[in-house]
C-alpha cells in the first residue's frame, strides 16, 4: 500500500513528492500532463522584499534559507539546472518610495536584503530611471518548467509517476485508506491548482482564480544577470531571451491569450526598458489564489484520508519547500500546522453549506 497518492504535478505536487522521497515515503504522483497550468507559465520569482509597501515578505527569514538548500539538493538528484540566484532591481517610482526605502535600509532586519542606489546605477544604460532605485538580494527565480519536467523524469524512472487523471468520483473511501483504479493509498493529497474549485471534496474553499498572461521576448544588449521590476518583471532566460509579465485578470472567460494582455505587457515593458525587442511567444495560465493570500494545507475535516496542498500563489517557489516539510511533519507525527495555512481556518464554510 502507498503512503500517499499525489494528485497533480505542478510546483506544489512536485515539491511535496520530493519531500516524501527525502523521508522514504512510498508515493505515486498522477497527472494528465495538460500543458496549460499556472506552474508552467509562472515566473517562479523568489524575493524577500515584496508588495506595494515594499516590506519583508511573510516568514522570509525561515523560508529563504530553506528554499535554497531544498532546490539545490533536487538539482543534484535530477542533474538539472533550475535555481537561478540573482538580484532584483526596481527603479524608484516616487520620492515617497525613495524615502521609504531609505528608512527600511537602516533597519537591521532589512540590511542583508537591500542595496540602495541614489545616483548612478549599473542599469542606467538600459532602464528608464531618473532617480535611482534599489536591489534586493537573496532573490532570483526557479525555472519551474525545468524543475517540473526533470522531477517527473526522475519520478518516472522510479515508477513513482503515472500519466493519468484522478477523478474524485473514482475514489473509494475507506476508514484508513483510499482506493483508485486498484491502487491503495493511506492518503490522497490533492495538489491540482485551480481545479480544486471543481473538486467536490474541496470546492467549498475560498479560492479566487486569477488569469495571468506572459510574453517571451528577444531583447539584445541587456543585462542578463538581474531581474528588472517596475509594474512588470523582466526575467532573463539566457541567449537574449526574457520572460515579461504578468497580467492579473479576475472574472475572465477562458484561459486563452488576449490582445489586451499582450498590449498591457508591451506598454509596461516599453516604459521600463530602452531597448528594441521582438515577440517570441505569448502564454496564459490560471492561478489558484486564496482570499487571505495564504496557502491551504491540511486534511479534509470530514475525510481524514483526503488532504490538500494548494493555493501557494505568486510566492509559491519560496513557500512550497518549507510548508511541504511542515505538512509531512503533520501527517507523519501529528505536529501542528501553522494556523495561517491550516485548512481548518475555513471549516465554517463547509458546515455553512451543509
Short mmCIF file of C-alpha atoms in Angstrom, two decimals, residues 17-300:
data_model
loop_
_atom_site.label_atom_id
_atom_site.label_comp_id
_atom_site.label_asym_id
_atom_site.label_seq_id
_atom_site.Cartn_x
_atom_site.Cartn_y
_atom_site.Cartn_z
CA UNK A 17 6.69 14.48 -3.73
CA UNK A 18 10.37 15.34 -3.32
CA UNK A 19 9.73 15.85 0.39
CA UNK A 20 8.15 12.39 0.55
CA UNK A 21 11.21 10.96 -1.18
CA UNK A 22 13.52 12.64 1.34
CA UNK A 23 11.69 10.79 4.12
CA UNK A 24 11.46 7.47 2.25
CA UNK A 25 7.70 7.60 1.90
CA UNK A 26 6.04 5.38 -0.68
CA UNK A 27 4.02 7.50 -3.11
CA UNK A 28 2.65 7.70 -6.63
CA UNK A 29 2.13 11.03 -8.40
CA UNK A 30 -0.64 11.18 -11.01
CA UNK A 31 -1.11 13.96 -13.55
CA UNK A 32 -2.72 14.13 -17.02
CA UNK A 33 0.09 16.44 -18.24
CA UNK A 34 -2.16 19.22 -19.56
CA UNK A 35 0.17 21.92 -20.96
CA UNK A 36 -1.74 24.97 -19.72
CA UNK A 37 -1.03 25.22 -15.99
CA UNK A 38 -0.06 28.18 -13.85
CA UNK A 39 3.15 26.45 -12.78
CA UNK A 40 4.42 26.23 -16.34
CA UNK A 41 3.59 29.88 -17.10
CA UNK A 42 4.63 31.42 -13.76
CA UNK A 43 7.85 33.41 -13.47
CA UNK A 44 8.92 31.49 -10.37
CA UNK A 45 10.46 34.57 -8.74
CA UNK A 46 11.50 34.47 -5.10
CA UNK A 47 12.03 37.83 -3.44
CA UNK A 48 12.40 38.61 0.28
CA UNK A 49 11.17 42.21 -0.20
CA UNK A 50 7.79 42.49 -1.92
CA UNK A 51 4.45 44.23 -2.19
CA UNK A 52 3.29 47.76 -2.76
CA UNK A 53 4.52 48.72 0.70
CA UNK A 54 7.91 47.12 -0.05
CA UNK A 55 8.22 45.10 3.14
CA UNK A 56 9.89 41.86 4.11
CA UNK A 57 7.88 39.00 2.70
CA UNK A 58 5.96 36.72 5.06
CA UNK A 59 8.32 34.43 7.05
CA UNK A 60 11.30 35.42 4.87
CA UNK A 61 13.93 34.51 7.47
CA UNK A 62 12.51 30.98 7.68
CA UNK A 63 11.59 30.37 4.06
CA UNK A 64 14.60 31.67 2.17
CA UNK A 65 17.43 29.65 3.74
CA UNK A 66 15.23 26.56 3.46
CA UNK A 67 14.32 27.01 -0.21
CA UNK A 68 17.92 27.39 -1.37
CA UNK A 69 19.06 24.17 0.32
CA UNK A 70 16.00 22.30 -0.90
CA UNK A 71 16.20 23.21 -4.58
CA UNK A 72 19.99 22.77 -4.71
CA UNK A 73 19.56 19.23 -3.40
CA UNK A 74 16.93 18.47 -6.05
CA UNK A 75 19.21 19.89 -8.77
CA UNK A 76 21.82 17.31 -7.77
CA UNK A 77 19.29 14.48 -7.78
CA UNK A 78 17.87 15.39 -11.18
CA UNK A 79 21.17 16.56 -12.76
CA UNK A 80 19.27 19.66 -13.88
CA UNK A 81 19.85 23.39 -13.53
CA UNK A 82 16.76 25.38 -12.49
CA UNK A 83 17.54 27.55 -9.45
CA UNK A 84 18.94 30.92 -10.52
CA UNK A 85 20.05 33.31 -7.79
CA UNK A 86 20.25 36.93 -8.91
CA UNK A 87 19.33 40.41 -7.66
CA UNK A 88 16.05 42.11 -8.47
CA UNK A 89 16.34 45.78 -9.40
CA UNK A 90 13.41 48.17 -9.01
CA UNK A 91 13.65 51.85 -10.01
CA UNK A 92 12.08 54.28 -7.57
CA UNK A 93 8.61 55.34 -8.63
CA UNK A 94 8.44 58.43 -6.40
CA UNK A 95 10.27 60.49 -3.79
CA UNK A 96 7.99 58.94 -1.18
CA UNK A 97 9.07 55.46 -2.20
CA UNK A 98 12.71 56.53 -2.15
CA UNK A 99 12.35 57.88 1.39
CA UNK A 100 10.57 54.72 2.48
CA UNK A 101 13.35 52.51 1.15
CA UNK A 102 16.00 54.63 2.85
CA UNK A 103 14.13 54.15 6.11
CA UNK A 104 13.85 50.39 5.55
CA UNK A 105 17.54 50.03 4.66
CA UNK A 106 18.57 51.41 8.06
CA UNK A 107 16.64 48.61 9.80
CA UNK A 108 18.95 45.66 10.66
CA UNK A 109 16.20 43.24 9.60
CA UNK A 110 16.36 44.65 6.06
CA UNK A 111 20.05 45.43 5.62
CA UNK A 112 21.00 41.97 4.37
CA UNK A 113 18.29 42.15 1.71
CA UNK A 114 18.58 45.72 0.36
CA UNK A 115 21.08 47.73 -1.65
CA UNK A 116 20.01 51.29 -2.44
CA UNK A 117 21.20 53.45 -5.35
CA UNK A 118 20.64 57.21 -5.27
CA UNK A 119 22.86 58.40 -8.11
CA UNK A 120 24.25 56.25 -10.87
CA UNK A 121 23.21 52.61 -11.03
CA UNK A 122 24.57 49.64 -13.00
CA UNK A 123 21.38 49.70 -15.08
CA UNK A 124 21.22 53.32 -16.26
CA UNK A 125 22.04 52.42 -19.86
CA UNK A 126 19.00 50.14 -20.10
CA UNK A 127 16.38 51.21 -17.59
CA UNK A 128 14.36 54.39 -17.80
CA UNK A 129 15.42 55.53 -14.40
CA UNK A 130 15.79 59.13 -13.30
CA UNK A 131 16.02 58.92 -9.52
CA UNK A 132 17.85 55.71 -8.65
CA UNK A 133 16.38 52.53 -7.27
CA UNK A 134 17.15 49.51 -5.12
CA UNK A 135 18.25 45.90 -5.41
CA UNK A 136 17.04 43.01 -3.34
CA UNK A 137 19.47 40.20 -2.58
CA UNK A 138 18.82 36.55 -1.64
CA UNK A 139 16.44 36.64 -4.60
CA UNK A 140 16.14 35.08 -8.04
CA UNK A 141 13.89 32.68 -9.88
CA UNK A 142 13.13 28.99 -10.23
CA UNK A 143 12.79 27.74 -13.80
CA UNK A 144 9.57 25.91 -12.94
CA UNK A 145 9.09 24.09 -16.28
CA UNK A 146 12.59 22.58 -15.99
CA UNK A 147 12.08 21.82 -12.29
CA UNK A 148 8.80 20.04 -13.02
CA UNK A 149 9.92 18.15 -16.13
CA UNK A 150 13.21 16.94 -14.64
CA UNK A 151 11.39 15.88 -11.48
CA UNK A 152 8.76 13.93 -13.41
CA UNK A 153 11.56 12.23 -15.31
CA UNK A 154 13.17 11.22 -12.01
CA UNK A 155 9.87 10.00 -10.53
CA UNK A 156 9.07 8.08 -13.71
CA UNK A 157 12.42 6.28 -13.52
CA UNK A 158 11.41 5.08 -10.05
CA UNK A 159 7.84 4.13 -11.07
CA UNK A 160 6.55 6.99 -8.92
CA UNK A 161 4.71 8.84 -11.70
CA UNK A 162 1.66 7.96 -13.78
CA UNK A 163 0.30 9.97 -16.71
CA UNK A 164 -3.40 9.74 -15.92
CA UNK A 165 -6.19 11.73 -14.32
CA UNK A 166 -7.64 11.11 -10.87
CA UNK A 167 -11.32 11.99 -10.82
CA UNK A 168 -12.84 12.41 -7.34
CA UNK A 169 -15.76 10.19 -8.42
CA UNK A 170 -13.30 7.33 -8.96
CA UNK A 171 -12.10 7.31 -5.37
CA UNK A 172 -13.36 4.65 -2.98
CA UNK A 173 -13.02 5.98 0.56
CA UNK A 174 -12.43 3.54 3.38
CA UNK A 175 -11.79 4.32 7.02
CA UNK A 176 -7.99 4.07 6.84
CA UNK A 177 -7.20 4.16 3.13
CA UNK A 178 -8.41 5.16 -0.32
CA UNK A 179 -8.69 3.04 -3.47
CA UNK A 180 -8.26 4.34 -7.01
CA UNK A 181 -8.17 2.03 -10.05
CA UNK A 182 -6.92 -0.85 -7.93
CA UNK A 183 -4.28 1.27 -6.19
CA UNK A 184 -4.48 1.67 -2.42
CA UNK A 185 -3.05 4.64 -0.50
CA UNK A 186 -3.28 5.68 3.12
CA UNK A 187 -3.95 9.24 1.98
CA UNK A 188 -4.69 11.10 -1.24
CA UNK A 189 -3.20 14.61 -1.38
CA UNK A 190 -4.71 16.97 -3.94
CA UNK A 191 -2.23 19.44 -5.45
CA UNK A 192 -4.29 20.29 -8.51
CA UNK A 193 -4.14 24.08 -8.66
CA UNK A 194 -7.25 25.87 -9.90
CA UNK A 195 -9.04 22.53 -10.44
CA UNK A 196 -9.65 22.46 -6.69
CA UNK A 197 -12.56 24.81 -7.33
CA UNK A 198 -14.43 21.99 -9.09
CA UNK A 199 -13.31 19.19 -6.79
CA UNK A 200 -16.44 18.17 -4.80
CA UNK A 201 -14.31 17.47 -1.72
CA UNK A 202 -12.70 20.93 -1.66
CA UNK A 203 -14.90 23.25 -3.73
CA UNK A 204 -16.12 25.00 -0.57
CA UNK A 205 -12.73 26.60 -0.02
CA UNK A 206 -12.40 30.33 -0.88
CA UNK A 207 -10.21 30.12 -3.95
CA UNK A 208 -10.07 33.28 -6.06
CA UNK A 209 -8.91 32.41 -9.55
CA UNK A 210 -6.86 34.94 -11.49
CA UNK A 211 -5.72 34.68 -15.07
CA UNK A 212 -2.16 35.70 -15.89
CA UNK A 213 -0.52 36.31 -19.24
CA UNK A 214 3.21 36.50 -20.01
CA UNK A 215 5.35 37.22 -23.06
CA UNK A 216 8.63 35.67 -24.13
CA UNK A 217 10.75 38.37 -25.75
CA UNK A 218 14.02 38.66 -27.63
CA UNK A 219 15.98 41.68 -26.37
CA UNK A 220 19.55 42.41 -27.42
CA UNK A 221 22.26 44.11 -25.35
CA UNK A 222 20.58 43.94 -21.96
CA UNK A 223 21.92 42.73 -18.62
CA UNK A 224 21.09 39.04 -18.16
CA UNK A 225 22.26 38.86 -14.55
CA UNK A 226 19.39 40.77 -12.96
CA UNK A 227 15.58 40.67 -12.83
CA UNK A 228 14.05 44.08 -13.58
CA UNK A 229 10.84 45.03 -11.83
CA UNK A 230 8.56 48.04 -12.14
CA UNK A 231 4.87 47.22 -12.62
CA UNK A 232 6.20 44.25 -14.57
CA UNK A 233 9.02 41.75 -14.20
CA UNK A 234 11.61 41.19 -16.94
CA UNK A 235 13.31 37.91 -16.24
CA UNK A 236 16.40 36.67 -18.16
CA UNK A 237 16.22 33.16 -19.61
CA UNK A 238 19.56 33.22 -21.43
CA UNK A 239 20.58 33.83 -25.06
CA UNK A 240 18.96 37.29 -25.07
CA UNK A 241 15.51 35.86 -24.27
CA UNK A 242 13.33 37.15 -21.46
CA UNK A 243 10.03 36.40 -19.79
CA UNK A 244 7.93 39.55 -19.20
CA UNK A 245 4.70 39.86 -17.26
CA UNK A 246 2.43 39.27 -15.73
CA UNK A 247 -1.14 40.42 -16.04
CA UNK A 248 -3.79 39.85 -13.35
CA UNK A 249 -7.34 39.34 -14.55
CA UNK A 250 -10.35 38.46 -12.43
CA UNK A 251 -13.66 37.39 -13.93
CA UNK A 252 -12.02 36.01 -17.06
CA UNK A 253 -13.93 33.99 -19.65
CA UNK A 254 -11.26 31.44 -20.55
CA UNK A 255 -7.56 30.63 -20.27
CA UNK A 256 -6.66 31.89 -23.75
CA UNK A 257 -4.16 34.64 -24.53
CA UNK A 258 -5.58 38.06 -25.44
CA UNK A 259 -4.51 41.12 -27.43
CA UNK A 260 -5.36 43.19 -24.36
CA UNK A 261 -2.90 41.20 -22.24
CA UNK A 262 -0.18 41.48 -24.87
CA UNK A 263 -0.65 45.25 -25.13
CA UNK A 264 -0.56 45.70 -21.34
CA UNK A 265 2.77 43.87 -21.05
CA UNK A 266 4.26 45.62 -24.08
CA UNK A 267 3.29 49.05 -22.72
CA UNK A 268 4.86 48.34 -19.32
CA UNK A 269 7.98 46.89 -20.91
CA UNK A 270 8.46 49.97 -23.07
CA UNK A 271 8.05 52.28 -20.08
CA UNK A 272 10.80 50.43 -18.21
CA UNK A 273 13.39 49.36 -20.78
CA UNK A 274 15.09 51.34 -23.53
CA UNK A 275 15.83 48.55 -25.97
CA UNK A 276 14.25 47.24 -29.18
CA UNK A 277 12.64 43.86 -28.79
CA UNK A 278 10.66 41.21 -30.64
CA UNK A 279 7.92 38.85 -29.53
CA UNK A 280 8.76 35.14 -29.39
CA UNK A 281 5.63 33.70 -27.76
CA UNK A 282 2.63 34.55 -25.60
CA UNK A 283 1.16 32.31 -22.87
CA UNK A 284 -1.61 32.35 -20.28
CA UNK A 285 -2.44 30.38 -17.13
CA UNK A 286 -4.82 30.40 -14.18
CA UNK A 287 -3.57 30.98 -10.64
CA UNK A 288 -5.29 29.32 -7.65
CA UNK A 289 -5.01 32.17 -5.15
CA UNK A 290 -6.82 32.33 -1.81
CA UNK A 291 -8.78 35.23 -0.33
CA UNK A 292 -6.41 35.69 2.62
CA UNK A 293 -3.31 35.19 0.39
CA UNK A 294 -2.09 32.17 2.35
CA UNK A 295 -1.81 28.54 1.22
CA UNK A 296 -4.40 25.93 2.11
CA UNK A 297 -2.80 22.87 3.68
CA UNK A 298 -4.22 20.02 5.71
CA UNK A 299 -6.76 17.20 5.81
CA UNK A 300 -10.42 17.39 4.92
#
